[in-house]
Structure formats: structure tokens, C-alpha cells
Coordinates of C-alpha atoms and ligand atoms in Angstrom, one line a residue:
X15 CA 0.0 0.0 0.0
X16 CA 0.8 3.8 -0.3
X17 CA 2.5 5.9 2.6
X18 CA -0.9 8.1 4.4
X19 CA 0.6 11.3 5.0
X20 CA -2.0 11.5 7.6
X21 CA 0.4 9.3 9.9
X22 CA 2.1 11.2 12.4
X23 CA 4.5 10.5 14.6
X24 CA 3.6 10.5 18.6
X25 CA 4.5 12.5 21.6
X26 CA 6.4 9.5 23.0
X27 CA 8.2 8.6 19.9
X28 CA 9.4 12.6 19.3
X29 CA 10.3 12.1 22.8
X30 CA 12.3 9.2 22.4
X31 CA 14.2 10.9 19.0
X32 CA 15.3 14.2 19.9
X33 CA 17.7 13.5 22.6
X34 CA 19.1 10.9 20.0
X35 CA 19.7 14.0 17.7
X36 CA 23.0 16.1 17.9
X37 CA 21.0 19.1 16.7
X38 CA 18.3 19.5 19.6
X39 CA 19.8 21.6 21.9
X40 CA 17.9 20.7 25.4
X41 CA 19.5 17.5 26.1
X42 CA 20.6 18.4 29.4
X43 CA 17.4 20.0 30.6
X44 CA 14.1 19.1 32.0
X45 CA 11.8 19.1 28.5
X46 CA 8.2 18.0 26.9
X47 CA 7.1 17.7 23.7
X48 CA 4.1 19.9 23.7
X49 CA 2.8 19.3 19.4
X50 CA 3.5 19.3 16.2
X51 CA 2.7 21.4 13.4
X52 CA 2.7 20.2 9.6
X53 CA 3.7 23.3 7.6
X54 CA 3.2 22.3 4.8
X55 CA 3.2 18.9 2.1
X56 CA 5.7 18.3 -0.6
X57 CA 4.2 15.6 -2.1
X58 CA 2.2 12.4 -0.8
X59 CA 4.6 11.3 1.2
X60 CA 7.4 14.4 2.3
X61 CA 5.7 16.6 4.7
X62 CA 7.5 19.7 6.3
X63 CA 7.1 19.4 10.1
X64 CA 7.8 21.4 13.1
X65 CA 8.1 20.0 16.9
X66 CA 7.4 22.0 19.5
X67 CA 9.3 22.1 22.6
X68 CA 9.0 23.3 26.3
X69 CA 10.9 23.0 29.4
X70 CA 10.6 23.1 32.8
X71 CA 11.5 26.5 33.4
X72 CA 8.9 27.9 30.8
X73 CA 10.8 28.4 27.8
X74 CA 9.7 27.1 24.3
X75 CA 11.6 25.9 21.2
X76 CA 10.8 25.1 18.0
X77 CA 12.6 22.2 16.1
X78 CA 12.3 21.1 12.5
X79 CA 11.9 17.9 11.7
X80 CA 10.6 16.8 8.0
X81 CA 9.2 13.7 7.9
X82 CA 9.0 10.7 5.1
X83 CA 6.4 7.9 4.8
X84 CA 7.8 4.7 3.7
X85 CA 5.5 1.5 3.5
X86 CA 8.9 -0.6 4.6
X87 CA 11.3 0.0 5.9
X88 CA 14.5 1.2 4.4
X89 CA 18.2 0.0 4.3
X90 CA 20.4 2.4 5.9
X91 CA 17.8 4.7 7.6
X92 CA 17.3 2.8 11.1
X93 CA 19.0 5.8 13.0
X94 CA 16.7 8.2 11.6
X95 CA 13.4 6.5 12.1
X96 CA 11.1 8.4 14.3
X97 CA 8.2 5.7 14.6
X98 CA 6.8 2.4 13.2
X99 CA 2.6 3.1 13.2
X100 CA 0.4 0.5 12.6
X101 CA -3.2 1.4 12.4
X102 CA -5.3 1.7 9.2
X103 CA -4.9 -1.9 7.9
X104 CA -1.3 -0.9 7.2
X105 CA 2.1 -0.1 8.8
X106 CA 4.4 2.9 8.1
X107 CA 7.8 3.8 8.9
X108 CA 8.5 7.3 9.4
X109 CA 11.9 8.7 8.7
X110 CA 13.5 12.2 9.0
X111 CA 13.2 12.8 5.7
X112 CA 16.4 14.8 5.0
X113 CA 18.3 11.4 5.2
X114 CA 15.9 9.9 2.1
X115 CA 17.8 10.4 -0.7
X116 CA 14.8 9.5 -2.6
X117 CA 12.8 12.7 -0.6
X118 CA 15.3 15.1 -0.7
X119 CA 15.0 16.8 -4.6
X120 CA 11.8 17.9 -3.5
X121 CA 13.8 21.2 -1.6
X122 CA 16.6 21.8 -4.9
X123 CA 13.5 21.3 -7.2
X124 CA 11.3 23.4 -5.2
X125 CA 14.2 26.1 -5.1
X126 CA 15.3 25.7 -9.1
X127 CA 11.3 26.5 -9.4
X128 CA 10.8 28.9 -7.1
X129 CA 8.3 27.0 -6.1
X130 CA 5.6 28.4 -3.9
X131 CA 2.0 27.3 -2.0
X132 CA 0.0 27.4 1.5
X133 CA 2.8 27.0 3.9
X134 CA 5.9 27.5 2.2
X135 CA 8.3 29.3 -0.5
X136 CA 11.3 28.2 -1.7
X137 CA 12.8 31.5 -2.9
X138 CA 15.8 31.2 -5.6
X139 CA 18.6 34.1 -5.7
X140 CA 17.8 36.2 -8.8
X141 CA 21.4 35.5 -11.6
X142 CA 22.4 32.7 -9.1
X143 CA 24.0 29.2 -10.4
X144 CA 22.2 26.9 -11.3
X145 CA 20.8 24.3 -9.0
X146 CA 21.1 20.8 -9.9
X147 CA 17.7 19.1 -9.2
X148 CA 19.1 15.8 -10.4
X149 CA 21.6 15.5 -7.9
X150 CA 21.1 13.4 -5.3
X151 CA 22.0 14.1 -1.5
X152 CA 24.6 12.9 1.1
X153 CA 24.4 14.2 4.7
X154 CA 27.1 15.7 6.4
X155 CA 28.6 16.8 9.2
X156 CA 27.1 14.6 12.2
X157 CA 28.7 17.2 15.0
X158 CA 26.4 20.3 14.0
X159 CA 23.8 22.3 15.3
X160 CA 22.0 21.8 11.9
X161 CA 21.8 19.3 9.4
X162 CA 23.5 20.1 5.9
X163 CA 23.0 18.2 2.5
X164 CA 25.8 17.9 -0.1
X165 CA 23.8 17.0 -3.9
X166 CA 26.3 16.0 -6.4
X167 CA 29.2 17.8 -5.1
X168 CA 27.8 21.0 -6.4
X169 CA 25.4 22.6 -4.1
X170 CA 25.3 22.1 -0.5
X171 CA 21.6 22.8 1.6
X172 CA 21.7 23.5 5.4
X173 CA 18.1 23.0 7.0
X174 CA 18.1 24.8 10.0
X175 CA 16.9 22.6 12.5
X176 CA 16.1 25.5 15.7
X177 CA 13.4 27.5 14.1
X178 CA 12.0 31.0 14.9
X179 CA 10.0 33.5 13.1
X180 CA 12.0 36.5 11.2
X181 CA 14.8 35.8 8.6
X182 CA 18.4 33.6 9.8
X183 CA 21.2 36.1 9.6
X184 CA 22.8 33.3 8.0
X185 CA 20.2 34.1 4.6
X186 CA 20.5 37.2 5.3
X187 CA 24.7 37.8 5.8
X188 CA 25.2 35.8 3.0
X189 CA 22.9 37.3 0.6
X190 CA 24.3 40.9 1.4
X191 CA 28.5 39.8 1.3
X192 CA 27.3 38.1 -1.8
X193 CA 26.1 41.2 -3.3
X194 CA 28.4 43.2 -1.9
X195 CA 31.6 41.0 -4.3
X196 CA 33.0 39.8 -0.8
X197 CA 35.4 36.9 -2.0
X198 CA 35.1 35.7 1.3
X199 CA 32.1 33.5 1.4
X200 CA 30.2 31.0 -0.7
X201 CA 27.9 31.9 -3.7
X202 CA 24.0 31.6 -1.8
X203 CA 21.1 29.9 -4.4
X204 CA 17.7 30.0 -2.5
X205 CA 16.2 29.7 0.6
X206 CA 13.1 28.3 2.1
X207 CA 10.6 30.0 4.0
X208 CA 8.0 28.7 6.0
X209 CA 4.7 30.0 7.7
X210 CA 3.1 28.7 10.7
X211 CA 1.7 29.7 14.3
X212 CA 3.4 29.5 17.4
X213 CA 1.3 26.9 20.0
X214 CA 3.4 29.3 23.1
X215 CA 2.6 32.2 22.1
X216 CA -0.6 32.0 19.2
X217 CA 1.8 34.1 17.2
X218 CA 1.9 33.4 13.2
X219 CA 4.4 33.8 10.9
X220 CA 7.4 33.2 8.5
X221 CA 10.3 31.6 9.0
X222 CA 14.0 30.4 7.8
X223 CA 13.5 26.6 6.7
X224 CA 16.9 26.0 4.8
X225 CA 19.1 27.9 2.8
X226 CA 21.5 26.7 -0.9
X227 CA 24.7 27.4 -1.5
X228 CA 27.1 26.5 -3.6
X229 CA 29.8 23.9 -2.1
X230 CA 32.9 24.8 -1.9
X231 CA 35.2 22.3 -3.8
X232 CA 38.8 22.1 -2.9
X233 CA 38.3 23.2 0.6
X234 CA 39.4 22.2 4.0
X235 CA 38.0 22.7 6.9
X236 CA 40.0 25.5 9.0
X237 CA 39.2 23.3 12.0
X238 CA 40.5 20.1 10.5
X239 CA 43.8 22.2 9.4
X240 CA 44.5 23.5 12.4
X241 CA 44.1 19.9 14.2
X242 CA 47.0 19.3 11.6
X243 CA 49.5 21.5 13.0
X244 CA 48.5 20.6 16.7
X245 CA 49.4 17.2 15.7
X246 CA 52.3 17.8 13.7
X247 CA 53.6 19.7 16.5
X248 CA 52.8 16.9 19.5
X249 CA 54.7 14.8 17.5
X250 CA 57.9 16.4 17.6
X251 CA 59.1 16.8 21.1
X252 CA 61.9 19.0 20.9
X253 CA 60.9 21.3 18.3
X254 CA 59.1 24.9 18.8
X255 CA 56.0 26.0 17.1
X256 CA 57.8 27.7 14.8
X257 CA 60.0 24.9 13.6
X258 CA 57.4 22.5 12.7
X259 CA 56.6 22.1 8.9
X260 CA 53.2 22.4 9.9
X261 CA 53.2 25.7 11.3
X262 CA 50.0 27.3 11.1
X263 CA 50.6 31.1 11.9
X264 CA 50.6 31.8 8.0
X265 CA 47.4 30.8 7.6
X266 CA 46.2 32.3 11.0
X267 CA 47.4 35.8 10.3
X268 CA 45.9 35.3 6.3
X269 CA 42.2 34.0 8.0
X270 CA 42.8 37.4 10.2
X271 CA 43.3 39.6 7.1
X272 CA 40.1 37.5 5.3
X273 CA 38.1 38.4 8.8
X274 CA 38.3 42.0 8.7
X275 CA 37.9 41.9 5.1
X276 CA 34.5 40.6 6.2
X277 CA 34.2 42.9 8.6
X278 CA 34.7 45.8 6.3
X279 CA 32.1 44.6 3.5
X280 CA 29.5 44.3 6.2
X281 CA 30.0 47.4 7.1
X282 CA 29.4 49.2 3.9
X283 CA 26.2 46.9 2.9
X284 CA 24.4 46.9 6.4
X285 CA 25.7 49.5 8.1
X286 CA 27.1 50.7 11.8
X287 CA 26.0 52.2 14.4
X288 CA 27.8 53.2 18.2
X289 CA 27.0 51.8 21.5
X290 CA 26.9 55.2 24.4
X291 CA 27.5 54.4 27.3
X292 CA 23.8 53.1 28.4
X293 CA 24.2 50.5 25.6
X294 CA 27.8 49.6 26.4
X295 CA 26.6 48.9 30.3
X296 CA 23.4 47.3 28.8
X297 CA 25.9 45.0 26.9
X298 CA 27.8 44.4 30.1
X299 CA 24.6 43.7 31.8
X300 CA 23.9 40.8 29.2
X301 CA 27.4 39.0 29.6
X302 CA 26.8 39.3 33.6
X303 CA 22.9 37.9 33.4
X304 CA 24.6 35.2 31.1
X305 CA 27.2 34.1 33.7
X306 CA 24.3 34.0 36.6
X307 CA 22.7 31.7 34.4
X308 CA 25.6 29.5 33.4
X309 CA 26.7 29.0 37.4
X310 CA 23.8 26.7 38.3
X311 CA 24.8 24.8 34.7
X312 CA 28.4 24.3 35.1
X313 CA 30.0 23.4 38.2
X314 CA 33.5 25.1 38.6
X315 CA 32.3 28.1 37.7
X316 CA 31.3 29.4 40.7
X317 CA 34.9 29.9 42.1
X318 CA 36.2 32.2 39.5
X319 CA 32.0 34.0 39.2
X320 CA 33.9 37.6 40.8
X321 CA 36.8 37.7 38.1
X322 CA 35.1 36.8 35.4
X323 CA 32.7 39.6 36.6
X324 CA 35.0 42.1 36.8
X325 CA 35.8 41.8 33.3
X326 CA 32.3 42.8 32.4
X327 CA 32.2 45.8 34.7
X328 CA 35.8 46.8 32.9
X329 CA 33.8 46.8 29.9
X330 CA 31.2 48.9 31.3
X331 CA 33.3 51.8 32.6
X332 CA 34.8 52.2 29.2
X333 CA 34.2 55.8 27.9
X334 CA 31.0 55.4 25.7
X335 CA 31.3 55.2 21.8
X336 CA 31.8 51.4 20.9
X337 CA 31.1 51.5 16.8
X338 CA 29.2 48.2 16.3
X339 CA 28.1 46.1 12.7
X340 CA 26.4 43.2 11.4
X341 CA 28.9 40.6 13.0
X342 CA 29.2 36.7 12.5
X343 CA 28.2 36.2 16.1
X344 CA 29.8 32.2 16.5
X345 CA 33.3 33.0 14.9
X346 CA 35.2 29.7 15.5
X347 CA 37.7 27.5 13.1
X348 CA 35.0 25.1 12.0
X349 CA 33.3 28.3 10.4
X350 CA 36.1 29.0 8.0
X351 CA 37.4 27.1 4.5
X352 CA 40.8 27.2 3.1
X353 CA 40.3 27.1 -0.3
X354 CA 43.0 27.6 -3.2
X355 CA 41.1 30.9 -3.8
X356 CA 41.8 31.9 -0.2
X357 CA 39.8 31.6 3.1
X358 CA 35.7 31.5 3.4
X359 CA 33.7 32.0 6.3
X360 CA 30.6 30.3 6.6
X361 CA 27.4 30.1 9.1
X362 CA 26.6 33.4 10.0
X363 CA 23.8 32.4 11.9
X364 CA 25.2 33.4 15.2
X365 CA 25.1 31.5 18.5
X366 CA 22.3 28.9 18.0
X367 CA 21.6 29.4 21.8
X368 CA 20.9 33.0 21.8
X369 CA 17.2 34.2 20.3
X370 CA 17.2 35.7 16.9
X371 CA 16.8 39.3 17.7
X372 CA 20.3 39.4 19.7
X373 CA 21.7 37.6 16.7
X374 CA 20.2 40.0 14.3
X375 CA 21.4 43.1 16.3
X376 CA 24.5 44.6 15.8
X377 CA 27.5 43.8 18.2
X378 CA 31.4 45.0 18.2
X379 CA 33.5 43.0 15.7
X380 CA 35.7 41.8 18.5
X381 CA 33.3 39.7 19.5
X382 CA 34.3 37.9 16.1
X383 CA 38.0 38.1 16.8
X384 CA 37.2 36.8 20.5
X385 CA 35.2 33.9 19.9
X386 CA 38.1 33.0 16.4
X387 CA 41.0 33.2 19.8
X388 CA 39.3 30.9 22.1
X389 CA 39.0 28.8 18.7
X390 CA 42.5 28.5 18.6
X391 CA 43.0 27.7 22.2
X392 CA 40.0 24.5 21.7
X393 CA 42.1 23.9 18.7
X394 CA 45.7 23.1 21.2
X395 CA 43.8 21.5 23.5
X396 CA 41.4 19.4 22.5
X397 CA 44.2 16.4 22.0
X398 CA 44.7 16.6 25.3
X399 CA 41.3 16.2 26.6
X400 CA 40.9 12.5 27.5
X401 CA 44.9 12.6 28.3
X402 CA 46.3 15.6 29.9
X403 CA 49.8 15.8 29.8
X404 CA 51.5 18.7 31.5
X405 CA 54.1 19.3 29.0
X406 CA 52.3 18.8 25.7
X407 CA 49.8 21.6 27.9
X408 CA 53.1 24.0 27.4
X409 CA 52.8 22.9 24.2
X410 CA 49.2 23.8 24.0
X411 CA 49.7 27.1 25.0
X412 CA 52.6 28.0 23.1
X413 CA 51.0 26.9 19.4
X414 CA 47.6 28.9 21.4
X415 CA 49.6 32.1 21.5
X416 CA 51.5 32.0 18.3
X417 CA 48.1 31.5 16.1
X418 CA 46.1 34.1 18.4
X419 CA 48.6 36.8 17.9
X420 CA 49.1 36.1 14.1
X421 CA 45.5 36.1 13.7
X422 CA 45.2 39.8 15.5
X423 CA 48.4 40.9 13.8
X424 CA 46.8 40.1 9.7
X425 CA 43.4 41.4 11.2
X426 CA 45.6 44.7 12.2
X427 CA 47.2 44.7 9.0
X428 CA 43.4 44.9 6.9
X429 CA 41.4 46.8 9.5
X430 CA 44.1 49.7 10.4
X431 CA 43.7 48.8 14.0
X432 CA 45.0 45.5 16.4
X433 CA 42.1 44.2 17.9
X434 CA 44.7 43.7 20.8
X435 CA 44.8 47.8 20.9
X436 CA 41.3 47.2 22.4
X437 CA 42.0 45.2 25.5
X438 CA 39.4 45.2 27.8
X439 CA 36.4 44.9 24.8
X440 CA 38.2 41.9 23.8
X441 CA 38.8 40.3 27.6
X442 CA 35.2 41.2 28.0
X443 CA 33.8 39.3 24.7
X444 CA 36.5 36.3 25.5
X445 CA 35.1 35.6 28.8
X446 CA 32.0 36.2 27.6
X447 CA 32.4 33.1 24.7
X448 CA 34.5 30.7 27.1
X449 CA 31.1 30.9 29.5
X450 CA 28.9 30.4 26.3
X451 CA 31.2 27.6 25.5
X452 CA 30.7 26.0 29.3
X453 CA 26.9 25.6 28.8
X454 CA 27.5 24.5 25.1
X455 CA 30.1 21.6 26.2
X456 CA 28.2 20.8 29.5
X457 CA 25.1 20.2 27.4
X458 CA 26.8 18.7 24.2
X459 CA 30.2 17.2 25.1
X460 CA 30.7 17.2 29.2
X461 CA 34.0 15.6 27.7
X462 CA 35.5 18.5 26.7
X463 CA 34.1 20.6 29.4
X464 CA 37.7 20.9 30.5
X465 CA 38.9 23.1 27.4
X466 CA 36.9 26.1 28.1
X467 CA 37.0 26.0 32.5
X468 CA 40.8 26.0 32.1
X469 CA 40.3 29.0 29.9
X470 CA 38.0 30.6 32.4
X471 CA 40.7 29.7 35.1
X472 CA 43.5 31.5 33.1
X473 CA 41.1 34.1 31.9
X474 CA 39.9 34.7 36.0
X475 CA 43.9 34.4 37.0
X476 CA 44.8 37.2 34.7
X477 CA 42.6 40.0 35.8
X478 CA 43.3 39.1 39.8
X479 CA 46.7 39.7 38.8
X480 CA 46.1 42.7 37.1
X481 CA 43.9 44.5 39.5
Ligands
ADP27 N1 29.5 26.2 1.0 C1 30.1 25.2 1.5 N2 30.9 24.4 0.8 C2 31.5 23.3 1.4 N3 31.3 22.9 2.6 C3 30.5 23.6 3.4 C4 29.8 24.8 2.9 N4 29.0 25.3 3.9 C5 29.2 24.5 4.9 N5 30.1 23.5 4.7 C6 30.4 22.4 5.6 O1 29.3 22.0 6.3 C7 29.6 22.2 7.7 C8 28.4 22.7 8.5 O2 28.1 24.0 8.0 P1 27.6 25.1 9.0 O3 27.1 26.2 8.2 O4 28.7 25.5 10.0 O5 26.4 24.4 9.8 P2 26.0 24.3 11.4 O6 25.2 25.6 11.6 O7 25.2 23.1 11.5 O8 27.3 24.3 12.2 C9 30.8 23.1 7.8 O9 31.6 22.9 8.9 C10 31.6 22.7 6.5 O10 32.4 21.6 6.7
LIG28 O1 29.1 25.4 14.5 P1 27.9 25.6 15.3 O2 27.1 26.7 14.9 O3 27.1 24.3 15.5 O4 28.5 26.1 16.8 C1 28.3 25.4 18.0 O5 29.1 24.2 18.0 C2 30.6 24.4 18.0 C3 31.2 23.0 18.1 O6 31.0 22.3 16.9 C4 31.0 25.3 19.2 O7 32.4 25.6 19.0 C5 33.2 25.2 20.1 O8 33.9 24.0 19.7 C6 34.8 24.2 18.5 C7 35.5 22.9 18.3 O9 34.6 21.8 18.0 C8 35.8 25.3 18.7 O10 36.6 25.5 17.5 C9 35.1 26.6 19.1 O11 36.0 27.6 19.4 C10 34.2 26.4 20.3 O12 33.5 27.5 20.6 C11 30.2 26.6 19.1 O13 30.6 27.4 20.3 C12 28.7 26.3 19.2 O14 28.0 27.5 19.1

């Protein structure tokens, strides 16, 4: 018999799948499934569907999760099925449909037709590339916050899985460096954009389903490159940072020049604007309220709660005039590509944890250079995690300092300013991200907990000694 895409999946099976998931972010909390909304069909089978989520302390999130009906069940798919249902004379398997290679040409069809009806429009990029609907899909990239598609090697889809109404700065970044020339990021295709209404609230209406781009071929990850040198580096006992043939500090200072390139083009195609001083102690306000809530969350943060503090209040008794921009808002290594044209930044979506206005509003592009340092110091350590060895943690730091000042020194050499000129903004913005990064790892990977507390310990050292 044929898939009914009347068949949807239950409360308890939802419940049951989303803690499985990499992408939903309330592992670690007290949550319920409280419904499901079906924004829209695709065809018979493919359904666009929304899972709505609250926890015990009130707040709501929306995941998206579209779902396929198979009438057996298919090889390969098992870790993405959300529920057998039998009922109806019949049973069917329900899949997250962005695994189906056979379901997902519905979203580069709908985009290479700028398709549109009740529910949904798959806008396509006026002069773009072409989209390949033929193409069929691989997923990558298990360890994200959203869930991309690679078709053919030519086009790659992310389907933002944490939904909210208004448009993802990611669409929206990318769309505008795009326009603006900037060499530094991907060609965008399309989006999708859905419509439905809020159960929480009884709000309706549109938001960012998934976004096309093309894929970057001869890229590497900056993450994995980085790793490289780490490696290369831990390998040779005797030998300095500097000496290694895999010396990264090149690359580091080019990714800074590429950064405030960035910087630079979102400046002229979305503006500035300056924080006074009742905005730059508002900002201040936002790290401290952050750290009050992370202190329940992580333990061994309590200890250093007053340093880390003081940081913030530095950054609130600077004389007023901050200029502020559209920023990338979750700058880390995995974020960039080498390519042989040079370095791309990707995901401008900001921090997935943070709700989409603070992501759309404009923040200080240290907050950038910040969160690309503390990348560099996850990027030492993260060897070291399951194994700490105190002199491979010399180590650590050493190839840590080397890429961190190289990085500020090629962002100095673009922007006409060091970012390490700016001290305190950039303390502030660097404690800021290593508590982000606490909650992040104590809710995703308690594992590697240990990489940001030490940076909060060093970070909370620092300014006692200074004061
Ligand atoms: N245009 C692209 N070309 C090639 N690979 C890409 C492209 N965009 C993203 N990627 C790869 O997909 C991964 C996930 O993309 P990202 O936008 O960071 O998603 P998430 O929000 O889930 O972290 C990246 O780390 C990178 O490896
Ligand atoms: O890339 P995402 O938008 O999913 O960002 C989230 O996940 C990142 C981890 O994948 C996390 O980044 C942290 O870990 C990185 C190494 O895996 C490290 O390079 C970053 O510096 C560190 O912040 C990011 O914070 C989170 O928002």
C-alpha cells in the first residue's frame, strides 16, 4: 500500500528521537514535547514538520523535523526513524526525511522552481548558479547544530533545525557579502521559508526553513587544518611551534586579514551604528545575566563568578562610543574554508543558543576576533582532553599564542587597527564566549568541558593579577 501522509508520529516517539539527535539543543534540561505542526506537504509522502518544545522553566523551542512515509522500511535509515505506526490496515515507517535520498529533490527542485503554495516558498537568488535538481544528497557533518546536504558535489543545503520567526542572519549575511563581491564567502542559491503559528505564544508567521549554496570544492576545513599542525607539533618533542613544517601562523594571520575583510564589506552593505554608554553597560549587563545563568549549569564556575565579573564591569566603565556592525556572532575555526582561492567564512547564523533578535542586532566586531582566539585555544587543546599531559599543555599554549597573535596581527594589518589595541572589549567578549562555550560543552560534550573552565581559570587568573 501507499504511505498516508495522515500518519504522524507521537509524543512519545518525538520524545524518544530528539535527545538521540546532535541538533536538539535541550539534552541536558528538563523538557516535553508539547505538538507538532505540519507546515506544509511536498508531495504524498514528504511533509514539512515542526516539533514544539517546552521546558521546565517555561521556555519554548521550536525544532524542524521533516518527515518521510515509507511503507517498509529502508536500508540504511534505522538511525533516523522516528516511529513504526500500525493502524489503518497498514504499517508505516516514518523517517527524518532529510536522510531519504529518494525525498530530498523535492527542496533543490522546489528552489530551481521557485516554487511556492499554502505554507511555504522556496525562494531562488535572482542571476544565481544553477541548482542541480538531479543531484542526489549525502548528509554531512554529524557534530552540528544543523543538518546540511551535499547534492552531487555542487550545491550544499543547510536545513536549520532550531526554528523562529524572522529571517536567519545566516540568509540574510550571506545574501548581502554576496552582493556586496566579498570573496570571502560562498555563492548563496535559494532559501526556504515557512509559515506557521506558534502553540506558546498563538503568534503566526514566517520563518527560515533551509538555505542553498554552492559547495565549496577544494576546501578544507580551518578546523581540520588547524588539528594538523596541533598534531604535527605533538609529534615532535623537541621542536618549537615555529620549527614544525606544519606551522599554522601563516594561515592564521591570512584567515585574520580575510576576517576584517569581512568585517569591512558588512559594514558598507548593512551599516554601523555606536553603542553610548547606556548601551555599552546594557551589553555588560547581558554578559553578567549570562554568567548568573551558566553558574547553576556548570560546576566550577562558581569559584572564578567575581573575576570573570570584573571583566564585564571593565567593559562597562569604558568611555562610551563602541562602533558596532552586522557581526558573525559564533566565529570559531570550523566556520572558515581554506580554499586555493583563499579563506571563506561560513554560518553566519550566530550562536544557536541566543534568540534571533540578539543575533540580528549589531555587536562590536571583536566579539568575532574573540570567539576565532578561544577557537585557537579549543584547537591546542582538544588532544589533550581525554589525556592531559602537563608538558604537551606548554605545548598547548605555546602553538595557542602563536596562532592568536598572528590572527590579531593580519586582522591589524586589513582593519588599520589591532584588535589587541582594544584590551578590555576583547577580555570582556573572550570571557563572555569561554562561559557560552561552558553551557555549550556541559550540554553537548561534558568531555570536553575541561577546554573552556581552564580558559576561564586562566582568563579569572589574569585579571586578579592585574587588579
Ligand atoms: N558552501 C560550503 N561548501 C563546502 N562545505 C560547506 C559549505 N558550507 C558548509 N560546509 C560544511 O558544512 C559544515 C556545516 O556547516 P555550518 O554552516 O557550519 O552548519 P552548522 O550551523 O550546522 O554548524 C561546515 O563545517 C563545512 O564543513
Ligand atoms: O558550529 P555551530 O554553529 O554548531 O557552533 C556550535 O558548535 C561548535 C562546536 O562544533 C561550538 O564551538 C566550540 O567547539 C569548536 C570545536 O569543535 C571550537 O573550535 C570553538 O572555538 C568552540 O566555541 C560553538 O561554540 C557552538 O556554538
Amino acid at each position: 500500500m501507499s504511505a498516508d501522509p495522515a500518519v504522524r508520529p507521537s509524543v512519545e516517539a518525538l520524545t524518544a528521537f530528539l535527545p538521540a539527535q546532535r541538533w536538539f539543543a535541550g539534552k541536558s534540561r528538563q523538557w516535553e514535547v508539547t505538538g507538532t505542526t505540519t507546515v506544509a506537504a511536498l508531495d504524498e509522502r514528504t511533509t514539512l514538520d515542526l516539533v514544539h518544545v517546552r521546558y521546565a522553566d517555561g521556555e519554548a523551542e521550536t525544532y524542524q523535523l521533516p518527515l518521510v512515509r515509507r511503507d517498509a522500511p529502508v536500508e540504511g535509515l534505522a538511525h533516523v526513524l522516528v516511529e513504526e505506526v500500525t493502524g489503518g490496515g497498514g504499517t508505516t515507517w516514518l523517517y527524518d526525511a532529510l536522510h531519504d535520498k529518494e525525498a530530498t529533490g523535492l527542496w533543490t527542485g522546489g528552489v530551481a522552481s521557485g516554487r511556492r503554495e499554502d505554507g511555504v516558498v522556496f525562494h531562488r537568488v535572482d542571476g544565481g548558479a544553477e541548482v542541480d535538481e538531479d543531484a542526489t544528497s549525502i548528509v554531512i557533518g554529524a557534530e552540528q547544530s544543523n543538518t546540511s546536504l551535499v547534492y552531487g558535489g555542487s550545491t550544499i543545503m543547510k536545513v536549520f533545525r532550531k526554528v523562529s520567526f524572522g529571517l536567519n542572519p545566516d540568509i540574510e549575511i550571506h545574501e548581502a557579502l554576496v552582493r556586496a563581491g566579498s570573496e570571502h564567502v560562498a555563492e548563496i542559491l535559494g532559501w526556504v521559508e515557512g509559515r506557521w503559528t506558534d502553540p506558546a505564544s498563538g503568534e503566526a508567521g514566517t520563518g527560515s526553513l533551509a538555505m542553498l549554496q554552492c559547495f565549496l570544492t577544494t576546501a578544507t576545513e580551518g578546523w581540520e587544518s588547524a588539528k594538523a599542525s596541533v598534531r604535527d607539533l605533538y609529534a615532535e618533542g623537541d621542536l618549537h611551534a615555529d620549527e614544525v613544517g606544519g606551522d599554522f601562523a601563516g594561515e592564521a594571520s591570512r584567515l585574520g586579514e580575510a576576517t576584517a575583510q569581512v568585517h569591512q564589506a558588512l559594514r558598507e552593505t548593512l551599516g554601523t551604528g555606536t553603542l553610548d554608554q547606556d548601551a555599552l553597560r546594557a551589553l555588560a549587563q547581558g554578559m553578567h545575566e549570562r554568567l548568573r545563568r551558566a553558574l547553576p549549569e556548570v560546576p566550577g564556575l562558581e569559584e572564578h563568578a567575581d573575576a570573570l565579573a570584573a571583566a564585564f564591569d571593565d567593559l562597562a566603565a569604558l568611555p562610551g562610543g563602541l562602533p558596532v556592525q552586522r557581526v558573525h556572532g559564533d566565529f570559531h575555526l570550523g566556520q572558515t574554508m581554506r580554499t586555493l582561492k583563499g579563506w571563506k567564512l561560513l554560518d553566519f547564523e550566530g550562536e544557536p543558543a541566543r534568540p534571533l533578535r540578539e543575533r540580528q542586532a549589531m555587536d562590536s566586531p571583536l566579539k568575532d576576533v574573540a570567539g576565532m582566539l578561544r577557537s585557537f585555544d579549543y584547537a591546542a587543546r582538544h588532544l589533550l582532553v581525554d589525556r592531559p599531559e602537563p608538558h604537551l599543555e606548554y605545548r598547548a599554549t605555546e602553538w595557542a599564542e602563536r596562532n592568536r597573535d598572528a590572527f590579531c596581527a593580519g586582522y591589524g594589518e586589513a582593519a588599520g587597527r589591532d584588535p589587541r589595541e582594544d584590551g578590555a572589549v576583547l577580555r570582556a567578549f573572550e570571557v563572555d564566549k569561554a562561559v557560552y562555550e561552558a553551557v555549550y560543552e556541559a550540554r553537548n560534550r561534558p568531555g570536553w568541558l575541561r577546554i573552556p573552565l581552564s580558559a576561564i581559570e586562566r582568563l579569572a587568573t589574569q585579571g586578579e593579577r592585574r587588579s
